[in-house]
mmCIF file of C-alpha atoms and ligand atoms in Angstrom:
data_model
loop_
_atom_site.group_PDB
_atom_site.id
_atom_site.type_symbol
_atom_site.label_atom_id
_atom_site.label_comp_id
_atom_site.label_asym_id
_atom_site.label_seq_id
_atom_site.Cartn_x
_atom_site.Cartn_y
_atom_site.Cartn_z
ATOM 1 C CA MET A 1 156.597 -12.325 82.219
ATOM 2 C CA SER A 2 153.601 -13.228 80.068
ATOM 3 C CA ASP A 3 152.108 -16.576 80.939
ATOM 4 C CA PRO A 4 148.349 -16.584 80.369
ATOM 5 C CA HIS A 5 146.733 -19.028 82.726
ATOM 6 C CA ALA A 6 145.355 -22.145 81.079
ATOM 7 C CA GLY A 7 142.548 -22.523 83.627
ATOM 8 C CA GLY A 8 142.064 -24.959 86.472
ATOM 9 C CA PRO A 9 143.406 -24.933 89.974
ATOM 10 C CA VAL A 10 146.861 -23.601 90.878
ATOM 11 C CA PRO A 11 149.544 -26.339 90.702
ATOM 12 C CA GLY A 12 150.958 -27.386 94.082
ATOM 13 C CA GLY A 13 154.474 -26.514 92.959
ATOM 14 C CA ASP A 14 153.435 -22.894 92.410
ATOM 15 C CA TRP A 15 152.010 -22.718 95.946
ATOM 16 C CA ASP A 16 155.293 -24.148 97.285
ATOM 17 C CA ARG A 17 157.223 -21.441 95.419
ATOM 18 C CA ALA A 18 154.946 -18.752 96.841
ATOM 19 C CA VAL A 19 155.400 -20.053 100.371
ATOM 20 C CA GLY A 20 159.188 -20.076 99.865
ATOM 21 C CA LEU A 21 159.198 -16.510 98.555
ATOM 22 C CA VAL A 22 157.096 -15.207 101.451
ATOM 23 C CA ALA A 23 159.129 -17.144 104.042
ATOM 24 C CA SER A 24 162.423 -15.665 102.833
ATOM 25 C CA ALA A 25 161.218 -12.059 102.385
ATOM 26 C CA GLY A 26 162.245 -9.332 104.842
ATOM 27 C CA GLU A 27 159.280 -7.196 103.824
ATOM 28 C CA VAL A 28 156.161 -8.038 101.832
ATOM 29 C CA ALA A 29 154.390 -5.321 99.838
ATOM 30 C CA LEU A 30 150.707 -5.984 99.091
ATOM 31 C CA ALA A 31 148.549 -4.264 96.479
ATOM 32 C CA CYS A 32 144.982 -4.594 95.223
ATOM 33 C CA HIS A 33 143.177 -3.030 92.274
ATOM 34 C CA ILE A 34 142.133 0.603 92.205
ATOM 35 C CA SER A 35 138.544 1.352 93.266
ATOM 36 C CA PRO A 36 138.897 -1.671 95.531
ATOM 37 C CA ASP A 37 135.876 -3.843 96.236
ATOM 38 C CA ALA A 38 135.477 -6.083 99.264
ATOM 39 C CA ASP A 39 137.248 -9.012 97.574
ATOM 40 C CA ALA A 40 140.286 -6.989 96.533
ATOM 41 C CA LEU A 41 140.731 -5.074 99.799
ATOM 42 C CA GLY A 42 139.534 -7.917 102.048
ATOM 43 C CA SER A 43 141.893 -10.500 100.514
ATOM 44 C CA MET A 44 144.823 -8.101 100.766
ATOM 45 C CA LEU A 45 144.136 -7.113 104.390
ATOM 46 C CA ALA A 46 143.566 -10.759 105.383
ATOM 47 C CA VAL A 47 146.998 -11.807 104.106
ATOM 48 C CA GLY A 48 148.514 -8.637 105.582
ATOM 49 C CA LEU A 49 147.078 -9.341 109.028
ATOM 50 C CA ALA A 50 148.190 -12.995 108.913
ATOM 51 C CA LEU A 51 151.752 -12.047 107.909
ATOM 52 C CA ARG A 52 152.017 -9.288 110.495
ATOM 53 C CA ALA A 53 150.854 -11.647 113.246
ATOM 54 C CA ARG A 54 153.803 -13.854 112.280
ATOM 55 C CA GLY A 55 156.171 -10.872 112.623
ATOM 56 C CA VAL A 56 156.658 -10.155 108.922
ATOM 57 C CA ARG A 57 156.962 -6.480 107.899
ATOM 58 C CA VAL A 58 153.972 -5.666 105.681
ATOM 59 C CA VAL A 59 152.745 -2.654 103.728
ATOM 60 C CA ALA A 60 149.524 -2.582 101.711
ATOM 61 C CA SER A 61 148.053 -0.068 99.277
ATOM 62 C CA PHE A 62 146.281 0.596 95.987
ATOM 63 C CA GLY A 63 147.516 3.058 93.394
ATOM 64 C CA GLU A 64 145.026 5.918 93.438
ATOM 65 C CA ARG A 65 146.082 9.551 93.285
ATOM 66 C CA ARG A 66 143.230 10.428 95.654
ATOM 67 C CA PHE A 67 143.914 7.572 98.049
ATOM 68 C CA ARG A 68 140.755 6.840 100.008
ATOM 69 C CA VAL A 69 139.171 3.639 101.280
ATOM 70 C CA PRO A 70 135.521 3.459 100.132
ATOM 71 C CA ARG A 71 133.195 4.261 103.024
ATOM 72 C CA LEU A 72 131.493 0.901 102.981
ATOM 73 C CA LEU A 73 134.805 -0.950 103.357
ATOM 74 C CA ARG A 74 136.091 1.023 106.342
ATOM 75 C CA PHE A 75 134.745 -1.583 108.746
ATOM 76 C CA LEU A 76 137.297 -4.114 107.482
ATOM 77 C CA PRO A 77 139.984 -4.844 110.090
ATOM 78 C CA GLY A 78 143.648 -4.180 109.305
ATOM 79 C CA GLN A 79 143.337 -0.693 107.749
ATOM 80 C CA ASP A 80 146.406 0.353 109.740
ATOM 81 C CA LEU A 81 148.427 -1.775 107.301
ATOM 82 C CA LEU A 82 147.579 0.711 104.536
ATOM 83 C CA VAL A 83 150.085 3.280 103.302
ATOM 84 C CA GLU A 84 149.582 6.009 100.690
ATOM 85 C CA PRO A 85 150.838 4.826 97.281
ATOM 86 C CA GLY A 86 153.498 7.579 97.467
ATOM 87 C CA ASP A 87 154.958 5.891 100.565
ATOM 88 C CA TYR A 88 154.981 2.430 98.963
ATOM 89 C CA PRO A 89 158.372 0.737 98.410
ATOM 90 C CA PRO A 90 159.542 1.878 94.948
ATOM 91 C CA ALA A 91 161.171 -1.500 94.210
ATOM 92 C CA PRO A 92 159.696 -4.126 96.565
ATOM 93 C CA GLU A 93 161.704 -7.307 97.115
ATOM 94 C CA LEU A 94 158.398 -9.214 97.158
ATOM 95 C CA MET A 95 155.094 -7.765 95.994
ATOM 96 C CA ILE A 96 151.753 -9.625 95.989
ATOM 97 C CA THR A 97 148.719 -8.379 94.038
ATOM 98 C CA PHE A 98 145.105 -9.257 94.874
ATOM 99 C CA ASP A 99 142.177 -9.459 92.412
ATOM 100 C CA VAL A 100 144.190 -7.633 89.731
ATOM 101 C CA PRO A 101 143.652 -9.185 86.246
ATOM 102 C CA ILE A 102 145.851 -6.769 84.313
ATOM 103 C CA ALA A 103 148.769 -4.585 85.443
ATOM 104 C CA ASP A 104 146.902 -1.371 84.514
ATOM 105 C CA ARG A 105 144.444 -2.000 87.347
ATOM 106 C CA LEU A 106 147.300 -1.349 89.801
ATOM 107 C CA GLY A 107 147.010 2.359 88.968
ATOM 108 C CA THR A 108 150.156 4.229 90.010
ATOM 109 C CA LEU A 109 151.574 1.089 91.673
ATOM 110 C CA VAL A 110 152.166 -0.411 88.218
ATOM 111 C CA ALA A 111 155.601 1.287 88.366
ATOM 112 C CA ASN A 112 156.409 -0.370 91.719
ATOM 113 C CA ALA A 113 155.280 -3.735 90.361
ATOM 114 C CA GLY A 114 157.539 -3.276 87.353
ATOM 115 C CA LYS A 115 160.545 -2.907 89.684
ATOM 116 C CA ALA A 116 159.587 -5.671 92.130
ATOM 117 C CA ARG A 117 162.176 -8.461 92.357
ATOM 118 C CA GLU A 118 159.370 -11.025 92.699
ATOM 119 C CA LEU A 119 155.725 -10.357 91.861
ATOM 120 C CA ILE A 120 153.083 -12.860 92.979
ATOM 121 C CA VAL A 121 149.711 -12.389 91.261
ATOM 122 C CA LEU A 122 146.805 -13.832 93.269
ATOM 123 C CA ASP A 123 143.579 -13.667 91.260
ATOM 124 C CA HIS A 124 140.458 -15.432 89.987
ATOM 125 C CA HIS A 125 139.780 -13.522 86.742
ATOM 126 C CA ALA A 126 139.801 -15.794 83.670
ATOM 127 C CA SER A 127 141.148 -12.781 81.771
ATOM 128 C CA ASN A 128 144.268 -12.529 83.974
ATOM 129 C CA THR A 129 147.249 -11.737 81.756
ATOM 130 C CA GLY A 130 149.838 -13.444 83.981
ATOM 131 C CA PHE A 131 151.865 -10.276 84.560
ATOM 132 C CA GLY A 132 153.647 -11.643 87.642
ATOM 133 C CA THR A 133 156.831 -13.658 88.077
ATOM 134 C CA LEU A 134 154.516 -16.179 89.779
ATOM 135 C CA ASN A 135 150.836 -16.301 88.829
ATOM 136 C CA LEU A 136 148.449 -17.995 91.264
ATOM 137 C CA VAL A 137 145.308 -17.655 89.167
ATOM 138 C CA ASP A 138 142.257 -19.901 89.458
ATOM 139 C CA PRO A 139 139.261 -18.793 87.362
ATOM 140 C CA GLY A 140 137.242 -21.499 89.124
ATOM 141 C CA ALA A 141 137.676 -19.807 92.511
ATOM 142 C CA ALA A 142 134.559 -17.942 93.647
ATOM 143 C CA ALA A 143 136.682 -15.036 94.886
ATOM 144 C CA THR A 144 140.293 -13.975 95.262
ATOM 145 C CA ALA A 145 139.559 -14.499 98.975
ATOM 146 C CA VAL A 146 139.526 -18.255 98.254
ATOM 147 C CA LEU A 147 143.136 -18.029 97.061
ATOM 148 C CA ALA A 148 144.063 -15.720 99.949
ATOM 149 C CA GLU A 149 142.715 -18.271 102.429
ATOM 150 C CA GLU A 150 144.722 -20.993 100.706
ATOM 151 C CA LEU A 151 147.927 -18.936 100.848
ATOM 152 C CA ILE A 152 147.421 -18.213 104.556
ATOM 153 C CA GLY A 153 146.783 -21.920 105.192
ATOM 154 C CA ARG A 154 149.832 -23.048 103.222
ATOM 155 C CA LEU A 155 151.957 -20.558 105.165
ATOM 156 C CA GLY A 156 150.741 -22.326 108.309
ATOM 157 C CA LEU A 157 149.201 -19.121 109.676
ATOM 158 C CA PRO A 158 146.033 -19.123 111.797
ATOM 159 C CA VAL A 159 142.828 -17.376 110.682
ATOM 160 C CA ASP A 160 141.540 -15.278 113.566
ATOM 161 C CA LYS A 161 138.244 -13.371 113.703
ATOM 162 C CA ASP A 162 139.659 -10.256 111.975
ATOM 163 C CA ILE A 163 141.262 -12.228 109.145
ATOM 164 C CA ALA A 164 138.052 -14.259 108.752
ATOM 165 C CA THR A 165 136.033 -11.025 108.544
ATOM 166 C CA CYS A 166 138.215 -9.770 105.673
ATOM 167 C CA LEU A 167 138.027 -13.082 103.780
ATOM 168 C CA TYR A 168 134.279 -13.462 104.326
ATOM 169 C CA ALA A 169 133.640 -9.932 103.007
ATOM 170 C CA GLY A 170 135.338 -10.962 99.739
ATOM 171 C CA LEU A 171 133.590 -14.321 99.515
ATOM 172 C CA VAL A 172 130.102 -13.061 100.308
ATOM 173 C CA THR A 173 130.458 -10.131 97.888
ATOM 174 C CA ASP A 174 131.849 -12.035 94.909
ATOM 175 C CA THR A 175 129.272 -14.840 95.234
ATOM 176 C CA GLY A 176 126.500 -12.204 95.331
ATOM 177 C CA SER A 177 125.581 -13.301 98.864
ATOM 178 C CA PHE A 178 125.803 -16.956 97.793
ATOM 179 C CA ARG A 179 123.464 -16.436 94.847
ATOM 180 C CA HIS A 180 125.797 -16.648 91.823
ATOM 181 C CA ALA A 181 126.837 -19.840 90.030
ATOM 182 C CA SER A 182 130.124 -19.592 91.972
ATOM 183 C CA THR A 183 128.175 -20.714 95.068
ATOM 184 C CA THR A 184 129.700 -24.197 95.207
ATOM 185 C CA PRO A 185 129.937 -26.581 98.142
ATOM 186 C CA ALA A 186 133.539 -25.323 98.475
ATOM 187 C CA ALA A 187 132.273 -21.745 98.856
ATOM 188 C CA HIS A 188 129.882 -22.741 101.636
ATOM 189 C CA LEU A 189 132.537 -24.877 103.333
ATOM 190 C CA MET A 190 134.857 -21.877 103.320
ATOM 191 C CA ALA A 191 132.073 -19.727 104.802
ATOM 192 C CA ALA A 192 131.621 -22.353 107.520
ATOM 193 C CA ARG A 193 135.334 -22.255 108.400
ATOM 194 C CA LEU A 194 135.264 -18.458 108.561
ATOM 195 C CA LEU A 195 132.087 -18.360 110.662
ATOM 196 C CA ALA A 196 133.694 -20.821 113.061
ATOM 197 C CA ALA A 197 136.492 -18.246 113.563
ATOM 198 C CA GLY A 198 133.880 -16.017 115.229
ATOM 199 C CA LEU A 199 133.029 -13.351 112.662
ATOM 200 C CA ASP A 200 129.713 -11.481 112.857
ATOM 201 C CA PRO A 201 127.802 -12.142 109.573
ATOM 202 C CA GLU A 202 124.940 -9.805 110.471
ATOM 203 C CA ARG A 203 127.281 -6.862 111.006
ATOM 204 C CA ILE A 204 129.237 -7.565 107.811
ATOM 205 C CA ALA A 205 126.013 -7.714 105.755
ATOM 206 C CA ARG A 206 124.742 -4.481 107.276
ATOM 207 C CA GLU A 207 128.034 -2.683 106.599
ATOM 208 C CA LEU A 208 128.240 -3.949 103.013
ATOM 209 C CA TRP A 209 124.648 -3.566 101.814
ATOM 210 C CA ASP A 210 122.204 -2.194 104.320
ATOM 211 C CA ARG A 211 123.260 1.313 105.211
ATOM 212 C CA SER A 212 123.442 4.664 103.445
ATOM 213 C CA PRO A 213 122.733 8.323 104.229
ATOM 214 C CA PHE A 214 119.123 9.461 103.614
ATOM 215 C CA GLY A 215 120.260 11.219 100.403
ATOM 216 C CA TYR A 216 120.725 7.769 98.872
ATOM 217 C CA LEU A 217 116.964 7.302 98.591
ATOM 218 C CA ARG A 218 116.614 10.548 96.620
ATOM 219 C CA LEU A 219 119.529 9.669 94.343
ATOM 220 C CA LEU A 220 118.207 6.160 93.717
ATOM 221 C CA GLY A 221 114.846 7.704 92.797
ATOM 222 C CA MET A 222 116.522 9.924 90.186
ATOM 223 C CA VAL A 223 118.570 7.069 88.739
ATOM 224 C CA LEU A 224 115.570 4.713 88.483
ATOM 225 C CA GLU A 225 113.406 7.464 86.980
ATOM 226 C CA ARG A 226 115.769 7.845 84.028
ATOM 227 C CA ALA A 227 116.327 4.105 83.427
ATOM 228 C CA ARG A 228 115.647 3.049 79.830
ATOM 229 C CA LEU A 229 114.607 -0.373 78.539
ATOM 230 C CA GLU A 230 115.711 -1.276 74.994
ATOM 231 C CA PRO A 231 114.172 -4.684 74.243
ATOM 232 C CA GLY A 232 115.688 -4.769 70.726
ATOM 233 C CA THR A 233 119.299 -4.270 71.793
ATOM 234 C CA GLY A 234 121.514 -7.354 71.816
ATOM 235 C CA PRO A 235 120.213 -10.917 71.930
ATOM 236 C CA ALA A 236 117.879 -10.344 74.885
ATOM 237 C CA GLY A 237 117.482 -6.663 75.610
ATOM 238 C CA LEU A 238 119.251 -3.929 77.519
ATOM 239 C CA VAL A 239 118.330 -1.798 80.517
ATOM 240 C CA TRP A 240 120.515 1.165 81.349
ATOM 241 C CA THR A 241 120.773 4.364 83.342
ATOM 242 C CA PHE A 242 123.381 6.850 84.554
ATOM 243 C CA VAL A 243 124.315 8.955 87.566
ATOM 244 C CA THR A 244 126.265 12.206 87.300
ATOM 245 C CA ARG A 245 128.604 14.054 89.660
ATOM 246 C CA ALA A 246 125.981 16.794 89.895
ATOM 247 C CA ASP A 247 123.303 14.259 90.947
ATOM 248 C CA ARG A 248 125.563 13.057 93.752
ATOM 249 C CA ALA A 249 126.442 16.588 94.814
ATOM 250 C CA ALA A 250 122.738 17.464 95.006
ATOM 251 C CA CYS A 251 122.212 14.541 97.381
ATOM 252 C CA GLY A 252 125.491 15.015 99.286
ATOM 253 C CA LEU A 253 126.902 11.610 98.359
ATOM 254 C CA PRO A 254 130.434 10.439 97.542
ATOM 255 C CA TYR A 255 131.135 8.193 94.549
ATOM 256 C CA ASP A 256 131.182 4.901 96.492
ATOM 257 C CA GLU A 257 127.503 5.272 97.363
ATOM 258 C CA VAL A 258 126.532 4.515 93.739
ATOM 259 C CA GLU A 259 128.536 1.281 93.471
ATOM 260 C CA GLY A 260 125.613 -0.962 94.492
ATOM 261 C CA MET A 261 122.945 0.611 92.265
ATOM 262 C CA ILE A 262 123.613 -1.862 89.427
ATOM 263 C CA ASP A 263 122.076 -4.552 91.647
ATOM 264 C CA VAL A 264 118.725 -2.752 91.473
ATOM 265 C CA ILE A 265 118.959 -2.126 87.718
ATOM 266 C CA ARG A 266 119.810 -5.745 86.900
ATOM 267 C CA ARG A 267 116.566 -7.010 88.505
ATOM 268 C CA THR A 268 114.827 -6.140 85.213
ATOM 269 C CA ASP A 269 113.414 -9.393 83.791
ATOM 270 C CA ASP A 270 112.940 -7.795 80.373
ATOM 271 C CA ALA A 271 116.679 -7.346 79.763
ATOM 272 C CA ASP A 272 119.655 -9.704 79.698
ATOM 273 C CA VAL A 273 122.172 -6.893 80.024
ATOM 274 C CA ALA A 274 122.067 -4.110 82.643
ATOM 275 C CA VAL A 275 124.331 -1.081 82.505
ATOM 276 C CA ILE A 276 124.938 1.921 84.727
ATOM 277 C CA LEU A 277 127.285 4.792 83.871
ATOM 278 C CA LYS A 278 128.672 6.436 87.005
ATOM 279 C CA GLU A 279 130.462 9.760 86.675
ATOM 280 C CA ASP A 280 133.431 9.853 89.049
ATOM 281 C CA ASP A 281 134.969 12.917 90.711
ATOM 282 C CA ASP A 282 137.314 13.426 87.725
ATOM 283 C CA GLY A 283 134.415 13.513 85.244
ATOM 284 C CA ALA A 284 135.148 10.071 83.745
ATOM 285 C CA TRP A 285 132.367 7.499 83.375
ATOM 286 C CA GLN A 286 132.875 4.265 85.282
ATOM 287 C CA VAL A 287 130.630 1.812 83.488
ATOM 288 C CA SER A 288 129.282 -1.287 85.256
ATOM 289 C CA THR A 289 127.710 -4.048 83.173
ATOM 290 C CA ARG A 290 125.866 -7.201 84.211
ATOM 291 C CA SER A 291 124.514 -10.097 82.142
ATOM 292 C CA LYS A 292 122.143 -12.952 82.910
ATOM 293 C CA GLY A 293 124.053 -15.193 80.499
ATOM 294 C CA ALA A 294 123.042 -14.419 76.893
ATOM 295 C CA VAL A 295 125.902 -11.929 76.507
ATOM 296 C CA ASP A 296 129.542 -12.237 77.642
ATOM 297 C CA VAL A 297 129.998 -8.750 79.080
ATOM 298 C CA ALA A 298 133.698 -9.396 79.831
ATOM 299 C CA ARG A 299 134.300 -9.561 76.057
ATOM 300 C CA VAL A 300 132.219 -6.466 75.402
ATOM 301 C CA CYS A 301 134.014 -4.487 78.113
ATOM 302 C CA ALA A 302 137.440 -5.765 77.032
ATOM 303 C CA ALA A 303 136.707 -4.396 73.544
ATOM 304 C CA LEU A 304 136.068 -1.019 75.206
ATOM 305 C CA GLY A 305 139.314 -1.067 77.195
ATOM 306 C CA GLY A 306 137.991 -2.681 80.388
ATOM 307 C CA GLY A 307 137.460 -6.220 81.590
ATOM 308 C CA GLY A 308 135.926 -8.396 84.284
ATOM 309 C CA HIS A 309 133.909 -11.598 84.431
ATOM 310 C CA THR A 310 131.430 -13.116 81.935
ATOM 311 C CA ARG A 311 128.438 -11.834 83.912
ATOM 312 C CA ALA A 312 129.959 -8.785 85.650
ATOM 313 C CA ALA A 313 132.395 -6.469 83.927
ATOM 314 C CA GLY A 314 133.244 -2.817 83.497
ATOM 315 C CA PHE A 315 135.230 -0.166 81.692
ATOM 316 C CA THR A 316 136.067 3.521 81.881
ATOM 317 C CA SER A 317 134.790 5.995 79.278
ATOM 318 C CA HIS A 318 135.867 9.572 78.602
ATOM 319 C CA LEU A 319 133.099 10.088 76.010
ATOM 320 C CA THR A 320 129.587 11.414 76.626
ATOM 321 C CA VAL A 321 126.779 9.183 77.920
ATOM 322 C CA GLU A 322 125.218 8.907 74.424
ATOM 323 C CA GLN A 323 128.560 8.171 72.723
ATOM 324 C CA THR A 324 129.426 5.563 75.350
ATOM 325 C CA MET A 325 126.041 3.874 74.955
ATOM 326 C CA ALA A 326 126.358 3.929 71.156
ATOM 327 C CA GLY A 327 129.689 2.106 71.451
ATOM 328 C CA LEU A 328 128.151 -0.453 73.783
ATOM 329 C CA ARG A 329 125.053 -1.052 71.622
ATOM 330 C CA ALA A 330 127.249 -1.648 68.585
ATOM 331 C CA LEU A 331 129.078 -4.454 70.430
ATOM 332 C CA LEU A 332 125.926 -6.003 71.913
HETATM 333 P P1 5GP B 1 131.902 -3.383 88.977
HETATM 334 O O1 5GP B 1 130.873 -3.165 87.929
HETATM 335 O O2 5GP B 1 131.328 -4.032 90.195
HETATM 336 O O3 5GP B 1 132.690 -2.146 89.271
HETATM 337 O O4 5GP B 1 132.960 -4.415 88.368
HETATM 338 C C1 5GP B 1 132.578 -5.676 87.909
HETATM 339 C C2 5GP B 1 133.771 -6.397 87.356
HETATM 340 O O5 5GP B 1 134.307 -5.671 86.266
HETATM 341 C C3 5GP B 1 134.917 -6.568 88.341
HETATM 342 O O6 5GP B 1 135.445 -7.859 88.181
HETATM 343 C C4 5GP B 1 135.928 -5.514 87.945
HETATM 344 O O7 5GP B 1 137.222 -5.962 88.208
HETATM 345 C C5 5GP B 1 135.674 -5.339 86.466
HETATM 346 N N1 5GP B 1 135.874 -3.938 86.085
HETATM 347 C C6 5GP B 1 135.117 -2.875 86.434
HETATM 348 N N2 5GP B 1 135.586 -1.740 85.900
HETATM 349 C C7 5GP B 1 136.687 -2.064 85.180
HETATM 350 C C8 5GP B 1 137.625 -1.327 84.378
HETATM 351 O O8 5GP B 1 137.555 -0.091 84.209
HETATM 352 N N3 5GP B 1 138.646 -2.050 83.817
HETATM 353 C C9 5GP B 1 138.750 -3.414 83.974
HETATM 354 N N4 5GP B 1 139.781 -4.045 83.396
HETATM 355 N N5 5GP B 1 137.871 -4.129 84.699
HETATM 356 C C10 5GP B 1 136.857 -3.486 85.303
HETATM 357 MN MN1 MN B 2 137.084 -10.708 92.974
#
């Protein structure tokens, strides 16, 4: 069903339909996007934990061939809800997706979603294509976790410390630790509710941002060393770098360790757009882009087969580093 979201908050009637669908389901199958971040996985596990506490049968997954939870997200409670995508219901009676703007981002679970009797899409990407039978999409929400909290509340389910931890991980990550423009009074009020449930903000911050093996320092040194500033590219300049599989192997690091490096690159005052190309274990380049506002990187990345938000977007490239950068420069 194609029903692109017009923007604005989710109508109350749609929430009522979602609550009805969940209440009448014998089993609920949850899915988040591949290469899950804290918002995708946290929102999914939060709803999973809340439903299970009510006695609902729940499975949760994401459609990666090499199914593995990123190291920095293993502290999230509720991982025992996860099943390998191969063990996921082939035709779920009710499936709910989290932080997935386009069906492709479900990976192998796109087939299961296609056979689901009802498919609820819970998301905050403005680019969401409305691929569900019910689309709960609010581009004004700071995180998908905001919508997950609302769903849990409307189901009348309590938010305990574990559920709060999962939701907070999504909220704090997608607001850039309450630094982005999405840091509204509503975002802080949600944080206050979650903190009141007893979560440990210091531990969550340490797990998400403040720990790595020693090899990370060496790898970061290499990546910063080869960063390039191109003041003449785009309306306000470009800074970019890359990290290969071989670099990671030399430092003994898995792919997830490079996810946060873009936050160092984008500090550069002299550039509006920051880019890092990260070679994954299959040899494809996962490209992360960030903008300070002069460029809409969601549009640029969409033109290259990816997507995301205005100021944070990405795409996958099977070309070389130079070819990928040439394609990007042309669009900037
Ligand atoms: P990150 O750079 O942190 O991996 O992703 C930033 C944003 O871009 C996120 O909202 C993410 O969903 C989106 N994004 C990253 N990579 C891809 C991609 O390959 N395809 C699409 N459609 N979106 C992506
Ligand atoms: Mn998100």
